[in-house]
Amino acid sequence: MGATLPPDGVDGPSEPSQPAPIKAIRLKHPWRSVFAVLLLLLLSVVIIDAARRPAFDWPSVGKFLFDQRISQAAFVTLELTVFSMVVAIVLGIVVAVMRLSPNPVVKSIAWFYLWVFRGTPVYVQLVFWGLIAIIYQTIDVGIPFTEPWISVPTNSALSPFWIAVIGLALNEAAYMAEIVRAGLLSVDRGQEEAATALGMSWSQTMRRVVIPQSMRIIIPPTGNEVISMLKTTSLVTAVPFSFDLYNRARDISAETFNPIPLLIVASLWYLFFTSILMVGQYFLEKRFARGVGERRPDKGVGLPPTGTVPVVGAGQSTVIIAPSHEVGGS
């Protein structure tokens, strides 16, 4: 049977017919729009009502928002957060490595540390650290159960600020250890074996293979822990330490007998710092998540090839034509 000529009478391949475009019709959700309008109305009512409430005393909020005592206390809160998190991250990494150690004694000590500091409230721990000078009147350096080489009074060696840092850091390190351990365990064991086969040392494997891959698991919860630490600093009054943001605002409200505006001032400062931390966390997550879940095919992949493909038993060849945007190399 001979080949059938195309309609125009020219022997050759015909252009493939283009399918009709699909006309998509957006589904309507009227109740969704009604619900959104109701939410906006409710939010407007709350804002207007709050603006008219005399108990909020917005003029006092504006007066104390940038008060020097408040701004200094906000800086102290940032110092507590940064120092505590740095110590907690370093100690958390050490405890996480101990938890993954094959040595049962090391693993048991790490587990006991997590059991104690995760199992007791942070406020109780801070109260305990505030009484450390009663338990240990001096800090001794030397051989145990012998005459110390150096002996320093605890109250002189540790100020309330550093006691608060130690208490917050030791508590947070227990949570950071589990976060780091989860990140390290998320990396497939074959990655380490492949790095070892390539001749990498343990430190090179951790630095170039394991840690970069585990960071996308570690960064999000660590960012949440930093934000949580910022707010947990309000508990350092248990040490006692009263120069952080919340306690300073409370002391000022005790002088003015008007606590609500000072609580709003402290909340606004906390929200300001939290917003900055959330932006930083977003960009860190975006950086360490590069290449994850993004499959970008190369140019031309998935498009039909051009040329002639023999069809068995047909007595002729089937011609496959590339799309128009590929013709001519454009």
Tab-separated table of C-alpha atoms in Angstrom:
chain	number	residue	atom	x	y	z
A	1	MET	CA	0.000	0.000	0.000
A	2	GLY	CA	1.475	3.343	-1.014
A	3	ALA	CA	1.864	6.336	1.198
A	4	THR	CA	-0.933	8.877	1.252
A	5	LEU	CA	-0.011	12.383	0.072
A	6	PRO	CA	-0.804	15.311	2.284
A	7	PRO	CA	-3.756	17.576	1.382
A	8	ASP	CA	-1.561	20.238	-0.285
A	9	GLY	CA	-0.232	17.656	-2.735
A	10	VAL	CA	3.380	18.012	-1.589
A	11	ASP	CA	5.128	14.820	-0.654
A	12	GLY	CA	6.602	15.492	2.721
A	13	PRO	CA	5.853	15.668	6.408
A	14	SER	CA	2.931	17.758	7.512
A	15	GLU	CA	3.024	20.132	10.431
A	16	PRO	CA	1.527	18.589	13.571
A	17	SER	CA	-1.799	20.051	14.516
A	18	GLN	CA	-1.768	22.201	17.647
A	19	PRO	CA	-4.290	21.207	20.329
A	20	ALA	CA	-6.898	23.735	21.260
A	21	PRO	CA	-5.931	25.758	24.339
A	22	ILE	CA	-7.611	24.765	27.560
A	23	LYS	CA	-9.846	27.441	28.962
A	24	ALA	CA	-9.438	27.337	32.731
A	25	ILE	CA	-12.304	28.663	34.791
A	26	ARG	CA	-11.453	29.865	38.279
A	27	LEU	CA	-13.599	28.310	40.939
A	28	LYS	CA	-15.515	30.785	43.016
A	29	HIS	CA	-15.411	30.669	46.797
A	30	PRO	CA	-17.851	33.321	48.023
A	31	TRP	CA	-17.801	32.131	51.647
A	32	ARG	CA	-14.038	32.461	51.724
A	33	SER	CA	-14.323	36.136	50.784
A	34	VAL	CA	-17.080	36.661	53.343
A	35	PHE	CA	-14.933	35.092	56.058
A	36	ALA	CA	-11.964	37.325	55.110
A	37	VAL	CA	-14.132	40.437	55.284
A	38	LEU	CA	-15.449	39.406	58.704
A	39	LEU	CA	-11.892	38.899	59.967
A	40	LEU	CA	-10.874	42.349	58.734
A	41	LEU	CA	-13.905	43.903	60.408
A	42	LEU	CA	-13.127	42.105	63.673
A	43	LEU	CA	-9.488	43.250	63.523
A	44	SER	CA	-10.596	46.835	62.886
A	45	VAL	CA	-12.944	46.727	65.866
A	46	VAL	CA	-10.166	45.412	68.137
A	47	ILE	CA	-7.697	48.115	66.993
A	48	ILE	CA	-10.208	50.946	67.362
A	49	ASP	CA	-11.298	49.678	70.766
A	50	ALA	CA	-7.676	49.397	71.958
A	51	ALA	CA	-6.933	52.920	70.764
A	52	ARG	CA	-9.830	54.292	72.832
A	53	ARG	CA	-9.172	52.330	76.027
A	54	PRO	CA	-7.840	54.680	78.731
A	55	ALA	CA	-6.165	51.796	80.592
A	56	PHE	CA	-3.607	51.365	77.813
A	57	ASP	CA	-2.484	54.986	78.294
A	58	TRP	CA	-0.847	55.358	74.877
A	59	PRO	CA	0.799	58.705	75.751
A	60	SER	CA	2.752	56.905	78.505
A	61	VAL	CA	3.679	54.181	76.031
A	62	GLY	CA	5.172	56.784	73.728
A	63	LYS	CA	6.921	58.458	76.653
A	64	PHE	CA	8.687	55.328	77.922
A	65	LEU	CA	9.227	53.534	74.605
A	66	PHE	CA	12.613	55.181	74.047
A	67	ASP	CA	13.392	55.936	77.662
A	68	GLN	CA	17.097	55.529	78.383
A	69	ARG	CA	16.482	52.984	81.134
A	70	ILE	CA	14.364	50.864	78.790
A	71	SER	CA	16.841	51.048	75.900
A	72	GLN	CA	19.737	50.078	78.174
A	73	ALA	CA	17.717	47.168	79.534
A	74	ALA	CA	16.944	46.069	75.964
A	75	PHE	CA	20.674	46.015	75.217
A	76	VAL	CA	21.288	43.916	78.353
A	77	THR	CA	18.598	41.481	77.174
A	78	LEU	CA	20.398	41.143	73.849
A	79	GLU	CA	23.678	40.485	75.667
A	80	LEU	CA	22.052	37.772	77.775
A	81	THR	CA	20.594	36.180	74.643
A	82	VAL	CA	23.808	36.237	72.606
A	83	PHE	CA	26.157	35.031	75.358
A	84	SER	CA	23.779	32.318	76.517
A	85	MET	CA	23.172	30.999	72.986
A	86	VAL	CA	26.882	30.974	72.078
A	87	VAL	CA	27.713	28.908	75.160
A	88	ALA	CA	24.645	26.708	74.633
A	89	ILE	CA	25.503	25.961	70.991
A	90	VAL	CA	29.117	25.056	71.773
A	91	LEU	CA	28.146	22.908	74.745
A	92	GLY	CA	25.238	21.398	72.821
A	93	ILE	CA	27.568	20.259	70.027
A	94	VAL	CA	29.846	18.609	72.601
A	95	VAL	CA	26.944	16.814	74.294
A	96	ALA	CA	25.526	15.731	70.924
A	97	VAL	CA	28.861	14.177	69.940
A	98	MET	CA	28.989	12.465	73.337
A	99	ARG	CA	25.502	11.056	72.753
A	100	LEU	CA	26.662	9.578	69.448
A	101	SER	CA	29.833	8.158	70.956
A	102	PRO	CA	30.202	4.353	71.019
A	103	ASN	CA	31.666	4.661	74.525
A	104	PRO	CA	28.839	3.710	76.930
A	105	VAL	CA	30.253	5.814	79.796
A	106	VAL	CA	30.432	8.969	77.671
A	107	LYS	CA	26.979	8.308	76.230
A	108	SER	CA	25.521	7.748	79.713
A	109	ILE	CA	26.971	10.998	81.074
A	110	ALA	CA	25.496	12.909	78.148
A	111	TRP	CA	22.122	11.224	78.681
A	112	PHE	CA	22.185	12.086	82.404
A	113	TYR	CA	22.916	15.739	81.572
A	114	LEU	CA	19.934	15.866	79.193
A	115	TRP	CA	17.729	14.106	81.730
A	116	VAL	CA	18.482	16.650	84.460
A	117	PHE	CA	18.332	19.890	82.481
A	118	ARG	CA	15.391	18.948	80.273
A	119	GLY	CA	13.449	17.442	83.141
A	120	THR	CA	13.469	20.453	85.504
A	121	PRO	CA	11.947	23.921	84.888
A	122	VAL	CA	14.344	26.643	83.823
A	123	TYR	CA	13.016	28.942	86.563
A	124	VAL	CA	13.931	26.374	89.224
A	125	GLN	CA	17.394	26.038	87.717
A	126	LEU	CA	17.901	29.806	87.766
A	127	VAL	CA	16.851	29.944	91.427
A	128	PHE	CA	19.357	27.191	92.140
A	129	TRP	CA	22.143	29.076	90.350
A	130	GLY	CA	21.225	32.215	92.261
A	131	LEU	CA	21.991	30.305	95.474
A	132	ILE	CA	25.279	28.889	94.188
A	133	ALA	CA	27.301	31.242	96.427
A	134	ILE	CA	25.668	29.663	99.467
A	135	ILE	CA	26.504	26.148	98.320
A	136	TYR	CA	30.041	26.979	97.170
A	137	GLN	CA	31.370	29.958	99.119
A	138	THR	CA	34.660	29.875	97.198
A	139	ILE	CA	35.911	28.702	93.811
A	140	ASP	CA	39.012	26.593	94.445
A	141	VAL	CA	41.675	25.593	91.917
A	142	GLY	CA	43.997	22.723	92.774
A	143	ILE	CA	44.078	19.014	93.538
A	144	PRO	CA	40.786	17.823	95.095
A	145	PHE	CA	40.748	17.189	98.859
A	146	THR	CA	44.025	19.067	99.317
A	147	GLU	CA	44.944	22.650	100.043
A	148	PRO	CA	43.775	24.710	97.011
A	149	TRP	CA	46.326	26.623	94.994
A	150	ILE	CA	43.894	29.483	94.281
A	151	SER	CA	40.742	30.308	96.207
A	152	VAL	CA	38.367	33.079	95.107
A	153	PRO	CA	35.049	34.031	96.757
A	154	THR	CA	32.183	33.004	94.509
A	155	ASN	CA	30.423	36.357	94.847
A	156	SER	CA	33.546	38.117	93.584
A	157	ALA	CA	34.199	35.717	90.706
A	158	LEU	CA	30.643	35.520	89.372
A	159	SER	CA	28.368	38.519	89.038
A	160	PRO	CA	24.581	38.025	88.808
A	161	PHE	CA	24.800	38.708	85.062
A	162	TRP	CA	27.195	35.824	84.428
A	163	ILE	CA	25.302	33.543	86.779
A	164	ALA	CA	22.199	34.240	84.669
A	165	VAL	CA	24.181	33.483	81.480
A	166	ILE	CA	25.439	30.193	82.934
A	167	GLY	CA	21.970	29.149	84.082
A	168	LEU	CA	20.326	29.968	80.750
A	169	ALA	CA	23.143	28.400	78.714
A	170	LEU	CA	23.229	25.110	80.618
A	171	ASN	CA	19.483	24.698	80.226
A	172	GLU	CA	19.508	25.603	76.548
A	173	ALA	CA	22.485	23.342	75.792
A	174	ALA	CA	20.350	20.304	76.583
A	175	TYR	CA	17.892	21.257	73.845
A	176	MET	CA	20.607	22.268	71.394
A	177	ALA	CA	22.292	18.891	71.874
A	178	GLU	CA	19.172	17.087	70.667
A	179	ILE	CA	18.809	19.482	67.728
A	180	VAL	CA	22.421	18.944	66.650
A	181	ARG	CA	22.134	15.191	67.137
A	182	ALA	CA	19.010	15.073	64.951
A	183	GLY	CA	20.800	17.067	62.252
A	184	LEU	CA	23.831	14.788	62.259
A	185	LEU	CA	21.664	11.664	62.142
A	186	SER	CA	19.729	13.058	59.164
A	187	VAL	CA	22.799	12.644	56.934
A	188	ASP	CA	22.936	9.218	55.340
A	189	ARG	CA	25.686	6.962	56.630
A	190	GLY	CA	26.786	6.327	53.072
A	191	GLN	CA	27.938	9.946	52.805
A	192	GLU	CA	30.533	9.375	55.515
A	193	GLU	CA	31.594	6.076	53.996
A	194	ALA	CA	32.037	7.705	50.595
A	195	ALA	CA	34.106	10.522	52.106
A	196	THR	CA	36.281	7.981	53.926
A	197	ALA	CA	36.750	6.072	50.671
A	198	LEU	CA	37.966	9.298	49.064
A	199	GLY	CA	40.645	9.609	51.740
A	200	MET	CA	39.041	12.387	53.802
A	201	SER	CA	39.836	12.577	57.487
A	202	TRP	CA	37.097	12.695	60.144
A	203	SER	CA	37.366	16.481	60.476
A	204	GLN	CA	37.249	16.964	56.705
A	205	THR	CA	34.237	14.669	56.446
A	206	MET	CA	32.383	16.603	59.133
A	207	ARG	CA	33.361	20.001	57.751
A	208	ARG	CA	32.760	19.339	54.051
A	209	VAL	CA	30.126	16.603	53.948
A	210	VAL	CA	28.131	16.054	57.131
A	211	ILE	CA	27.778	19.532	58.632
A	212	PRO	CA	26.764	21.351	55.397
A	213	GLN	CA	24.004	18.793	54.823
A	214	SER	CA	22.855	18.738	58.432
A	215	MET	CA	22.641	22.534	58.681
A	216	ARG	CA	19.349	22.628	56.798
A	217	ILE	CA	17.941	20.465	59.603
A	218	ILE	CA	19.690	22.341	62.429
A	219	ILE	CA	19.062	25.960	61.390
A	220	PRO	CA	15.221	26.170	61.678
A	221	PRO	CA	14.917	24.818	65.248
A	222	THR	CA	18.040	26.735	66.298
A	223	GLY	CA	16.438	29.968	65.095
A	224	ASN	CA	13.366	29.120	67.128
A	225	GLU	CA	15.542	28.465	70.173
A	226	VAL	CA	17.256	31.860	69.802
A	227	ILE	CA	13.858	33.575	69.727
A	228	SER	CA	12.760	31.515	72.711
A	229	MET	CA	15.935	32.451	74.577
A	230	LEU	CA	15.231	36.139	73.993
A	231	LYS	CA	11.940	35.736	75.823
A	232	THR	CA	13.290	33.378	78.473
A	233	THR	CA	15.651	36.121	79.667
A	234	SER	CA	12.627	37.623	81.429
A	235	LEU	CA	13.027	34.859	84.059
A	236	VAL	CA	16.474	35.978	85.247
A	237	THR	CA	14.831	37.743	88.160
A	238	ALA	CA	15.104	34.329	89.828
A	239	VAL	CA	18.922	34.729	90.058
A	240	PRO	CA	18.179	37.573	91.037
A	241	PHE	CA	19.125	39.869	88.169
A	242	SER	CA	16.815	42.790	87.443
A	243	PHE	CA	18.473	44.805	84.658
A	244	ASP	CA	16.886	42.962	81.733
A	245	LEU	CA	14.059	44.459	79.700
A	246	TYR	CA	11.070	42.937	81.464
A	247	ASN	CA	12.286	43.453	85.014
A	248	ARG	CA	13.388	47.023	84.277
A	249	ALA	CA	9.963	47.803	82.868
A	250	ARG	CA	8.378	46.242	85.938
A	251	ASP	CA	10.540	48.365	88.261
A	252	ILE	CA	9.545	51.548	86.415
A	253	SER	CA	5.864	50.571	86.573
A	254	ALA	CA	6.227	50.134	90.332
A	255	GLU	CA	7.328	53.766	90.517
A	256	THR	CA	4.545	55.111	88.277
A	257	PHE	CA	1.808	52.759	89.590
A	258	ASN	CA	0.833	52.214	85.947
A	259	PRO	CA	1.978	48.732	84.823
A	260	ILE	CA	-0.003	48.305	81.600
A	261	PRO	CA	1.838	50.899	79.451
A	262	LEU	CA	5.217	49.525	80.578
A	263	LEU	CA	4.130	46.000	79.680
A	264	ILE	CA	3.225	47.272	76.206
A	265	VAL	CA	6.614	48.989	75.925
A	266	ALA	CA	8.450	45.786	76.844
A	267	SER	CA	6.304	43.794	74.410
A	268	LEU	CA	7.070	46.198	71.568
A	269	TRP	CA	10.799	45.862	72.180
A	270	TYR	CA	10.527	42.072	72.285
A	271	LEU	CA	8.548	42.123	69.035
A	272	PHE	CA	11.170	44.348	67.418
A	273	PHE	CA	14.044	42.012	68.313
A	274	THR	CA	12.029	38.926	67.403
A	275	SER	CA	11.218	40.354	63.973
A	276	ILE	CA	14.905	40.956	63.259
A	277	LEU	CA	15.773	37.416	64.363
A	278	MET	CA	13.012	35.956	62.185
A	279	VAL	CA	14.352	37.790	59.119
A	280	GLY	CA	17.859	36.505	59.819
A	281	GLN	CA	16.524	32.989	60.299
A	282	TYR	CA	14.697	33.186	56.964
A	283	PHE	CA	17.834	34.083	55.010
A	284	LEU	CA	19.908	31.443	56.811
A	285	GLU	CA	17.336	28.772	56.009
A	286	LYS	CA	17.233	29.941	52.397
A	287	ARG	CA	21.009	29.727	52.081
A	288	PHE	CA	21.407	26.261	53.568
A	289	ALA	CA	18.383	24.904	51.679
A	290	ARG	CA	19.893	25.678	48.281
A	291	GLY	CA	19.601	22.754	45.891
A	292	VAL	CA	17.084	20.926	48.085
A	293	GLY	CA	13.730	20.301	46.440
A	294	GLU	CA	14.649	22.330	43.362
A	295	ARG	CA	14.918	20.151	40.267
A	296	ARG	CA	15.639	22.318	37.261
A	297	PRO	CA	16.003	20.293	34.072
A	298	ASP	CA	18.584	21.319	31.523
A	299	LYS	CA	17.511	23.208	28.435
A	300	GLY	CA	15.882	20.865	25.963
A	301	VAL	CA	15.317	18.012	28.412
A	302	GLY	CA	11.821	16.610	28.032
A	303	LEU	CA	11.339	17.948	24.498
A	304	PRO	CA	10.845	15.490	21.605
A	305	PRO	CA	13.950	14.808	19.519
A	306	THR	CA	14.308	15.699	15.868
A	307	GLY	CA	15.195	13.358	13.047
A	308	THR	CA	13.913	10.182	11.441
A	309	VAL	CA	13.053	7.076	13.429
A	310	PRO	CA	12.510	3.812	11.500
A	311	VAL	CA	9.231	2.079	12.237
A	312	VAL	CA	9.523	-1.692	11.967
A	313	GLY	CA	7.061	-3.273	9.543
A	314	ALA	CA	5.673	-0.046	8.136
A	315	GLY	CA	7.944	0.143	5.103
A	316	GLN	CA	8.640	3.824	5.740
A	317	SER	CA	10.084	6.189	8.276
A	318	THR	CA	8.257	8.300	10.822
A	319	VAL	CA	9.425	11.927	10.918
A	320	ILE	CA	9.442	13.710	14.254
A	321	ILE	CA	9.572	17.508	14.077
A	322	ALA	CA	10.879	19.655	16.894
A	323	PRO	CA	8.715	22.428	18.346
A	324	SER	CA	8.786	25.743	16.516
A	325	HIS	CA	10.893	27.478	19.188
A	326	GLU	CA	13.710	24.995	18.565
A	327	VAL	CA	13.748	25.308	14.768
A	328	GLY	CA	16.590	27.460	13.528
A	329	GLY	CA	18.298	27.351	16.903
A	330	SER	CA	16.127	30.131	18.299
